[in-house]
Each structure stands twice: as structure tokens, then as C-alpha cells.
mmCIF file of C-alpha atoms in Angstrom:
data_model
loop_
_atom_site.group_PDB
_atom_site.id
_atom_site.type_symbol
_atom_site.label_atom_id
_atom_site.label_comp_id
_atom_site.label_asym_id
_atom_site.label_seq_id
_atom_site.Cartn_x
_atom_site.Cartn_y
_atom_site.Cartn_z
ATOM 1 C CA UNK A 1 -139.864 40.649 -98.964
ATOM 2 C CA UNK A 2 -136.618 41.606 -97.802
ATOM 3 C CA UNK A 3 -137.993 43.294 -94.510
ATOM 4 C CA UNK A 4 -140.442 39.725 -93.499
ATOM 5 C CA UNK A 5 -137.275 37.388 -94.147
ATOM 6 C CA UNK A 6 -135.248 40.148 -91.556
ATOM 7 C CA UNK A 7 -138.021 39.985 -88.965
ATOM 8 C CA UNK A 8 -138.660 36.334 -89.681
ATOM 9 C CA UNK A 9 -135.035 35.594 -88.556
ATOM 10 C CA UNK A 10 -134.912 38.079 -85.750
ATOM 11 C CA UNK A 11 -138.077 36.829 -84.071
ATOM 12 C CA UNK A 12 -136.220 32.985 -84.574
ATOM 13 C CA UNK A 13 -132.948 34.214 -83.257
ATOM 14 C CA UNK A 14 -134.999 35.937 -79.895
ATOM 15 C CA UNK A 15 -137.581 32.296 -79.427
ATOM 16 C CA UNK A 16 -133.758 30.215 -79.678
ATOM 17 C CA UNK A 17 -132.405 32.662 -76.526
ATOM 18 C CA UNK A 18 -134.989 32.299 -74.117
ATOM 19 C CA UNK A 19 -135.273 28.754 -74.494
ATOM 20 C CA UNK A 20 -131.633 28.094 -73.922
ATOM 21 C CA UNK A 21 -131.819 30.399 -70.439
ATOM 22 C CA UNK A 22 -134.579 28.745 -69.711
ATOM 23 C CA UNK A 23 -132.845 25.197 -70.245
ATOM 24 C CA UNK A 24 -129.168 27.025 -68.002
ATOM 25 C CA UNK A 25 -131.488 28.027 -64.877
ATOM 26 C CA UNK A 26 -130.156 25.834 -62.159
ATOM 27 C CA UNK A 27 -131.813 24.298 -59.123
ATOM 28 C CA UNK A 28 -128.355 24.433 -57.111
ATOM 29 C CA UNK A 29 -127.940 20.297 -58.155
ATOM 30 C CA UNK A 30 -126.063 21.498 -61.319
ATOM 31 C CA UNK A 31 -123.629 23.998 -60.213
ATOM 32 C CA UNK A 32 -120.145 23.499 -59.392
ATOM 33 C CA UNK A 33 -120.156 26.149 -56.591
ATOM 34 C CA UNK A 34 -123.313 26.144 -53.651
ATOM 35 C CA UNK A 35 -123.606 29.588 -52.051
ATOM 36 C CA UNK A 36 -124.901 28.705 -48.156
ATOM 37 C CA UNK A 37 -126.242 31.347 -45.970
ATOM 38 C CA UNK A 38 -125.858 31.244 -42.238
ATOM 39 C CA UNK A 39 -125.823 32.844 -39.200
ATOM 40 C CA UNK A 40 -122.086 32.413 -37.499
ATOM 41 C CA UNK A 41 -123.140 33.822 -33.869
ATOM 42 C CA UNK A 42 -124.095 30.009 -32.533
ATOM 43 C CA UNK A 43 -120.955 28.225 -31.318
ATOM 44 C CA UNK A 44 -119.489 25.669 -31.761
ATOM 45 C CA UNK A 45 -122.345 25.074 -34.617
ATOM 46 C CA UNK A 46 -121.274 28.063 -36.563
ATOM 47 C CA UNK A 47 -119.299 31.199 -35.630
ATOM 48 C CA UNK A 48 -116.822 33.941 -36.680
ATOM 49 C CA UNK A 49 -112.680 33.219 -35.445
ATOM 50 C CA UNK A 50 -110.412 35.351 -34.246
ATOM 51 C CA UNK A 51 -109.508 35.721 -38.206
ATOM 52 C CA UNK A 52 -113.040 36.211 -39.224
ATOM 53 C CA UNK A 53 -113.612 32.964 -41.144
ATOM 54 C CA UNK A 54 -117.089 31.066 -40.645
ATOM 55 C CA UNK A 55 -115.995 27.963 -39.070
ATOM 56 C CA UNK A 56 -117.927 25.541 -37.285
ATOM 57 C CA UNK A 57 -119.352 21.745 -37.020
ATOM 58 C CA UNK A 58 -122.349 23.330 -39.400
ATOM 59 C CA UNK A 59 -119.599 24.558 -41.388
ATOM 60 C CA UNK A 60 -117.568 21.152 -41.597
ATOM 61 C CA UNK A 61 -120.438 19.032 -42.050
ATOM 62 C CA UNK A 62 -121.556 21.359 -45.632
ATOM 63 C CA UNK A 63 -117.680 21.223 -46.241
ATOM 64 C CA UNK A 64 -117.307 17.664 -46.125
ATOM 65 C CA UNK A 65 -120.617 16.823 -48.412
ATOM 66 C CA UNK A 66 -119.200 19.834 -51.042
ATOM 67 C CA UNK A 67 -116.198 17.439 -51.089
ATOM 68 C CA UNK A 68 -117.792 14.031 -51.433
ATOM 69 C CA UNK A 69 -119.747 15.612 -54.284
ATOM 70 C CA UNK A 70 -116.910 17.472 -56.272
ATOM 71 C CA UNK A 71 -118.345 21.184 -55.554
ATOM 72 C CA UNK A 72 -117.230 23.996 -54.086
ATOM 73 C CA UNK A 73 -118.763 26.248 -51.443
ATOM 74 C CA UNK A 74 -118.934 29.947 -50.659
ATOM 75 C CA UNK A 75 -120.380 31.118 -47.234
ATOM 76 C CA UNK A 76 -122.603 33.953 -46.487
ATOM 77 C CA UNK A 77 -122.779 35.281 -42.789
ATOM 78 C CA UNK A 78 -126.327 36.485 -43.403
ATOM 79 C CA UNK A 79 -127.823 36.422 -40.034
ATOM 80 C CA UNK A 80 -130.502 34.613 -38.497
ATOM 81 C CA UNK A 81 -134.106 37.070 -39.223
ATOM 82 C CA UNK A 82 -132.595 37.470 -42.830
ATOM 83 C CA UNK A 83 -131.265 34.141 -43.632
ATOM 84 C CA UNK A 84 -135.151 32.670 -44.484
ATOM 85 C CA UNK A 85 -136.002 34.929 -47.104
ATOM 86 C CA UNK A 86 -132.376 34.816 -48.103
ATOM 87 C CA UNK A 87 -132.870 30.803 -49.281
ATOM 88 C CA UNK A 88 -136.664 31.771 -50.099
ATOM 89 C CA UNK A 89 -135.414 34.141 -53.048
ATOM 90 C CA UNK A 90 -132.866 32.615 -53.982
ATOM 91 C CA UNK A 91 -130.042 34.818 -53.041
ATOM 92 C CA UNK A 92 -128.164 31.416 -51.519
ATOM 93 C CA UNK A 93 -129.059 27.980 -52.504
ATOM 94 C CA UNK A 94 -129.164 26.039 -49.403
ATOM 95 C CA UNK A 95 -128.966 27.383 -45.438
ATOM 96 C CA UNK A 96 -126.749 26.321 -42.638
ATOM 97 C CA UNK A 97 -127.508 27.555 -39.026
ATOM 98 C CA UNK A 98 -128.791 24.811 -36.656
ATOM 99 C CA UNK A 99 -132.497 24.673 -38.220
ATOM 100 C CA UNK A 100 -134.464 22.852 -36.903
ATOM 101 C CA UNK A 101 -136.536 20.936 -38.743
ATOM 102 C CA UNK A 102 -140.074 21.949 -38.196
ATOM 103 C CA UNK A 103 -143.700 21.412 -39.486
ATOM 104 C CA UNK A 104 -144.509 24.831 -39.114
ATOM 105 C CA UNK A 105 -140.626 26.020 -41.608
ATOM 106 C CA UNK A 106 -141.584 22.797 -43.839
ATOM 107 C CA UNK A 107 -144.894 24.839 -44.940
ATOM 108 C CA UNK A 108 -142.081 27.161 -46.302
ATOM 109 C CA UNK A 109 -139.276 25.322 -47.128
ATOM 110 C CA UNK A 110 -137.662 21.577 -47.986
ATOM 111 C CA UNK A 111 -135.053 20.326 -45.890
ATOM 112 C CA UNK A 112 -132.743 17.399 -45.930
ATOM 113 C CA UNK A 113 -132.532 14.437 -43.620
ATOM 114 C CA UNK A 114 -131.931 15.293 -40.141
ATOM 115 C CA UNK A 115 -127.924 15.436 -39.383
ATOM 116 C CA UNK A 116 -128.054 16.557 -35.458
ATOM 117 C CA UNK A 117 -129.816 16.064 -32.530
ATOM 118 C CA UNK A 118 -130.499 18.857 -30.026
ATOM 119 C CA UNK A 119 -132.646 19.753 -27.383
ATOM 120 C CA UNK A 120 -133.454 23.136 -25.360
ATOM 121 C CA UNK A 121 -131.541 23.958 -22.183
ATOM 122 C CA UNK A 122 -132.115 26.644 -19.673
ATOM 123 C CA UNK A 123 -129.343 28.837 -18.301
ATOM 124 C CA UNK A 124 -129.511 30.417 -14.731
ATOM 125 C CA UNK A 125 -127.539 32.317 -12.568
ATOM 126 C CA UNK A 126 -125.582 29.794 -9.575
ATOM 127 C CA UNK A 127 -128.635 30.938 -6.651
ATOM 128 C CA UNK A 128 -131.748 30.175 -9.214
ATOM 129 C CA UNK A 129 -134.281 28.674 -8.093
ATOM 130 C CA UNK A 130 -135.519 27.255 -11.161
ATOM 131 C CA UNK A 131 -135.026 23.724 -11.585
ATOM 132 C CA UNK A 132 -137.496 23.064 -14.522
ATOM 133 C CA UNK A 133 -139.083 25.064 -17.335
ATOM 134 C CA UNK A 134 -142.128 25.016 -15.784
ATOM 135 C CA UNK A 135 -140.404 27.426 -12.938
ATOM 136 C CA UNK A 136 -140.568 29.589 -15.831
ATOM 137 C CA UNK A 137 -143.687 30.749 -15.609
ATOM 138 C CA UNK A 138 -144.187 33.839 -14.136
ATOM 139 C CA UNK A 139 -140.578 34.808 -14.414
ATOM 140 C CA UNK A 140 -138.898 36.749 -17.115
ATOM 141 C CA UNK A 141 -136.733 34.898 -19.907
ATOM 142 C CA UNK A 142 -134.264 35.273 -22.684
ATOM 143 C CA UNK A 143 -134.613 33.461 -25.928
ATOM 144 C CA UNK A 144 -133.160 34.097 -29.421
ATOM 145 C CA UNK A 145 -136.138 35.608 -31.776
ATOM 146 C CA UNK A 146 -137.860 32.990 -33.658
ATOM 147 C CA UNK A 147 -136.327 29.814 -32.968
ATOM 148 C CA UNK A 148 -137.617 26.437 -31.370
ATOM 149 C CA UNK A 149 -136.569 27.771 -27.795
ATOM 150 C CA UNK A 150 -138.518 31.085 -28.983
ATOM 151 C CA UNK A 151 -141.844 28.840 -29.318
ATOM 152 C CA UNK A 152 -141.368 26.882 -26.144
ATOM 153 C CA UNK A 153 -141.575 29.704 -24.166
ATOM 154 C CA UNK A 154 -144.374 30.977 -26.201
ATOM 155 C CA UNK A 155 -146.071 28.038 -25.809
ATOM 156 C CA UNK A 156 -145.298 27.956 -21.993
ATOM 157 C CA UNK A 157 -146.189 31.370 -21.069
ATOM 158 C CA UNK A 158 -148.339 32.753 -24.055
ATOM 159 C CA UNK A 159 -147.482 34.100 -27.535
ATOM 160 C CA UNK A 160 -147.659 37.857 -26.294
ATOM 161 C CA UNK A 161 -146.292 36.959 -22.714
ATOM 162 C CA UNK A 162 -144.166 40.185 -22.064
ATOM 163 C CA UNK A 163 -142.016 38.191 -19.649
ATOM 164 C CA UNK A 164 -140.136 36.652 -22.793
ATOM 165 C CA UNK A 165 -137.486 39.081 -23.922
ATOM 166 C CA UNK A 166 -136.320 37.808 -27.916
ATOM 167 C CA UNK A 167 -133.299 38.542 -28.783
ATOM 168 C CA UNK A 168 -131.102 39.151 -31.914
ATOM 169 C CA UNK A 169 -128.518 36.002 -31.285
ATOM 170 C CA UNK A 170 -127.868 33.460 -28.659
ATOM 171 C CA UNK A 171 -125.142 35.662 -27.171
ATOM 172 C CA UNK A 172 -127.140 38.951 -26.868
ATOM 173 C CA UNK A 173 -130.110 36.081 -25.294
ATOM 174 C CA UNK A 174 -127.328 35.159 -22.532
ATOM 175 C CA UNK A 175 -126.146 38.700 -22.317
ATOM 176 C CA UNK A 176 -129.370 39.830 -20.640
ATOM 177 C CA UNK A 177 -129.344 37.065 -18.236
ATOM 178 C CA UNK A 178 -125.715 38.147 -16.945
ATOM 179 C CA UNK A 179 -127.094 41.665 -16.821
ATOM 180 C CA UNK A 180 -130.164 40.807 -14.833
ATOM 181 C CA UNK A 181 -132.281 41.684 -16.989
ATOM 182 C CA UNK A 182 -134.123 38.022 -16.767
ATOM 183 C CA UNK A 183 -133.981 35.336 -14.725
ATOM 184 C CA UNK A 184 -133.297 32.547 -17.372
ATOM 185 C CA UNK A 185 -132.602 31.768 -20.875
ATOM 186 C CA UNK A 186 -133.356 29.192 -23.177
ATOM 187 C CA UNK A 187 -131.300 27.791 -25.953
ATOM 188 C CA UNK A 188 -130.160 25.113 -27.544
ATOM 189 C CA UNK A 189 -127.891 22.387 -25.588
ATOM 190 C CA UNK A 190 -124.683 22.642 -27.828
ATOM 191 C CA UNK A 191 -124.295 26.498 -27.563
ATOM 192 C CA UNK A 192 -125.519 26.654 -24.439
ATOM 193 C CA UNK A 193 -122.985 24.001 -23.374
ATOM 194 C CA UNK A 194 -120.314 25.689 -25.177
ATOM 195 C CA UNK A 195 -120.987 28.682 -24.092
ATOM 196 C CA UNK A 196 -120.402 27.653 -20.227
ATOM 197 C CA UNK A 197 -116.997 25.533 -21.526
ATOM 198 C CA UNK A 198 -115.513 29.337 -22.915
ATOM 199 C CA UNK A 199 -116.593 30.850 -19.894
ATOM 200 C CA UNK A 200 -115.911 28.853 -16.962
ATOM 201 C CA UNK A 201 -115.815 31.997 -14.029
ATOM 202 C CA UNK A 202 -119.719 32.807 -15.003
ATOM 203 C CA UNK A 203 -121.405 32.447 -12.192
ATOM 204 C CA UNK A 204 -124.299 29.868 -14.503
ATOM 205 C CA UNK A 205 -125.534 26.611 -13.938
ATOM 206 C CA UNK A 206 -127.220 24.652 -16.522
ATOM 207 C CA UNK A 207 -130.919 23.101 -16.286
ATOM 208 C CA UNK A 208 -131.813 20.164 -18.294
ATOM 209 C CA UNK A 209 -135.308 19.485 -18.187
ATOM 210 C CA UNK A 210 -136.121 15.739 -19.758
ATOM 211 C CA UNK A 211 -139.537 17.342 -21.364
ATOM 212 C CA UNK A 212 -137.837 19.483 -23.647
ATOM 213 C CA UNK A 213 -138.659 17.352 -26.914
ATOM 214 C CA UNK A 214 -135.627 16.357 -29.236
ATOM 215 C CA UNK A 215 -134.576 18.440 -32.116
ATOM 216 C CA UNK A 216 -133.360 17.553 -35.504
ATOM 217 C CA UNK A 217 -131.275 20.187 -37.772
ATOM 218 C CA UNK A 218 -131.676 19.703 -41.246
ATOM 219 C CA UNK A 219 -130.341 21.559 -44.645
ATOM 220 C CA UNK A 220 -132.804 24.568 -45.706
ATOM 221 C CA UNK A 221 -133.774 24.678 -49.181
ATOM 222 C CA UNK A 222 -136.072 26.842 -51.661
ATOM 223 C CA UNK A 223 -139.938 24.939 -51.386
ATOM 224 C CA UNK A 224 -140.157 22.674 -54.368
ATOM 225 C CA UNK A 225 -136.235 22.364 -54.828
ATOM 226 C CA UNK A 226 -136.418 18.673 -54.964
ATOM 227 C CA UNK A 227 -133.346 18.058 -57.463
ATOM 228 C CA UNK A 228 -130.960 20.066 -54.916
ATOM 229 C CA UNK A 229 -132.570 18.238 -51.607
ATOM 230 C CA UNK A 230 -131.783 14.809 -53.182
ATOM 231 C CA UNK A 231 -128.370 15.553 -53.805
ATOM 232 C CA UNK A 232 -127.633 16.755 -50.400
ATOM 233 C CA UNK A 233 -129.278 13.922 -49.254
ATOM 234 C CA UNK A 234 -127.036 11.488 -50.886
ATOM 235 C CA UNK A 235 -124.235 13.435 -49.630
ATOM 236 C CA UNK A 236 -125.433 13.345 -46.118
ATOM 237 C CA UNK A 237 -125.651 9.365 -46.758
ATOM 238 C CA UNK A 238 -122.469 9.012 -47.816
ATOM 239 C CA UNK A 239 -120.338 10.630 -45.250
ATOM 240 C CA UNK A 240 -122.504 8.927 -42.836
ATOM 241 C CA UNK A 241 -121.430 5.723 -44.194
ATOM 242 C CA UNK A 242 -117.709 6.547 -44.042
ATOM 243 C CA UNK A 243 -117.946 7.715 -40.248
ATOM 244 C CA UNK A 244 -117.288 11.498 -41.337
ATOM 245 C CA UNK A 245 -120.651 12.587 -39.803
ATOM 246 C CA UNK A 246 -120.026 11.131 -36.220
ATOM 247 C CA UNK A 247 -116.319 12.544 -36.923
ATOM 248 C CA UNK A 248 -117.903 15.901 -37.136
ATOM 249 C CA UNK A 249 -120.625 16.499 -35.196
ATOM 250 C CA UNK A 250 -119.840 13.331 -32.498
ATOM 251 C CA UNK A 251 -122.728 10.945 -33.295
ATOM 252 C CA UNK A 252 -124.991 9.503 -35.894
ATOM 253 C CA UNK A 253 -128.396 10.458 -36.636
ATOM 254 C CA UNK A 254 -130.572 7.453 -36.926
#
């Protein structure tokens, strides 16, 4: 008798434990501290300083909603390949990193409401030719791997097209364009931009091309993290409605 009231009470004690960690897992909503992955080689959206802090208007704009909401945040230079499993496993709770917000990434993951608006640029050297992205075709291009500029060109000159050369980061992208290694590359306006403000005795020219569709960067969350993508939402609103956002990033998103 004494033995069943012992294992009785054991087997009690061991149901009571995992229903309170079952009741403590968090969605991110809860927690008084977000962990954010990113990938800080994309000025001025996110990037490394001379004092190796993340900084950035990616970084700002996650800084200022932590505040408005009362939590604290913790960055994680992750990198960009990495940083999608990284928020699909839960090793951060949100990402940060100029993601755009696509069908194809929503089939994956939740984002918020758009913050940003971007578009694809292409960089050239000062005697280019190209005045288009169709002048593209048929000429060899730099791109950061598996981004939105990464599909245009796919889409322009074929999904296996060995005339697109993917790199790591944006930098490395523009790298083998000053090395002549391509022709062009394709990025995103606001590094692109700031890329050509830090380095004003490149011999570059910019191409804007009015096809390129907009872009809208969202928040990356887990799929099915609904509790976590509300909040940010709200937090989003609110320092839209006290003029934060276009304090940040230099305009509203409508």
C-alpha cells in the first residue's frame, strides 16, 4: 500500500510539471526581452560601426517599437543564408534585415505590416552602356544570393543563367563589379544609394529603371506566430502615429 500511494504521488507530481512548461512556453508576445536576428552587411538598413555595434534604420525602427512596448532587445548578427532557419527554429524570435515581404517567404513565414518601401537599382561602371535592366540580358551581373534582386535577374535571364554571379552580401555583390568581374549589379535602392554617398571617387553611376516593382520590408516571424505578429503590429502602429517611423526611416508606409 505504501509503494501505490509513493507512485501515485510521483506520477501526480511529474503530470503537474509538464503542464506548467507547457503553460511558460512563450510565443515571443510574453517575454520581456525579443532576441532579433539580422544580417548587419546592408547599410544604412543595418550594419556593423567602427565599434562593432549593429546599428542601423532596421535597427532603430525594432529599437523604438521594444520601447513603446516596455521590452528589451538583444541583436544577433546572424547573416543573411542563416538568418531564415534561424527565426524558423526558433533560435531568435523575430528577424530584421530588409525582408521583403514576399508570397513566395509568406509560404514560410508571418510578417508584420510593411514599414519601408524599396525598389531594385542597378549599379554600373561611369562608360556602361546599360541604361535599363533589360540591357541586362546577355551580360554578366552581380546580385546578393537569394534576395528580391536575386529573382529579378532570375526571372530576366533564367533561373540557371550562368551570367548571374550571387553573392554572399551586398558589398561582396558590388565588389565584383569594381573588379570587373560583371558588368552590373543589382540591389536594393537604399544600399545601393548609400553605398555611392560613402564612396564618392568610384567611378559608378546609378540606373533606375521605373519597371522595377516596389518593395515592402516587413518583420519575419516563426509561421503560425500570430500572438507575436500582432504585437509588433501594434507597435509598428503606434510609432507611426507619433511620427517616429517617418523620423526613422524618412517616410510613412501607407
Amino acid at each position: 500500500m505504501f509503494l501505490f500511494i509513493l507512485l501515485f504521488l510521483v506520477g501526480c507530481g511529474t503530470g503537474s510539471d509538464d503542464s506548467s512548461s507547457s503553460e511558460n512556453e512563450s510565443d515571443g508576445s510574453t517575454k520581456d526581452k525579443w532576441v532579433v536576428g539580422t544580417d548587419a552587411t546592408y547599410a544604412p538598413m543595418e550594419y556593423m560601426d567602427s565599434e562593432g555595434n549593429i546599428v542601423g534604420i532596421d535597427i532603430d525602427l525594432v529599437e523604438a517599437i521594444a520601447e513603446e512596448l516596455g521590452k528589451e532587445v538583444e541583436f544577433k548578427n546572424i547573416g543573411w543564408e542563416p538568418l531564415f532557419p534561424a527565426v524558423d527554429n526558433g533560435e531568435v524570435d523575430f528577424a530584421v534585415s530588409s525582408i521583403t515581404i514576399t508570397d513566395d517567404r509568406k509560404e514560410s513565414f508571418d510578417f508584420t505590416d510593411p514599414y519601408y518601401v524599396a525598389n531594385q537599382v542597378i549599379l554600373v561602371s561611369e562608360d556602361s552602356s546599360i541604361k535599363s535592366k533589360d540591357d541586362l540580358v546577355g551580360k554578366r551581373a552581380s546580385v546578393q544570393i537569394n534576395t528580391t534582386g536575386h529573382q529579378v535577374l532570375k526571372d530576366l535571364m533564367g533561373a540557371t543563367s550562368a551570367d548571374i554571379v550571387a553573392s554572399e552580401t551586398m558589398p561582396i555583390a558590388i565588389e565584383e563589379l569594381l573588379n570587373g568581374n560583371v558588368e552590373a549589379s543589382v540591389g536594393d535602392n537604399s544600399t545601393v544609394n548609400e553605398y555611392i554617398k560613402n564612396n564618392p571617387n568610384v567611378n559608378v553611376k546609378l540606373i533606375e529603371d521605373n519597371s522595377f516593382e516596389k518593395e515592402y520590408y516587413g518583420l519575419m516571424v516563426k509561421k503560425g506566430n500570430s500572438e507575436l505578429v500582432e504585437e509588433l503590429n501594434k507597435g509598428i502602429q503606434a510609432i507611426k502615429d507619433s511620427g517616429k517611423l517617418k523620423e526613422i526611416t524618412g517616410f510613412d508606409v501607407e
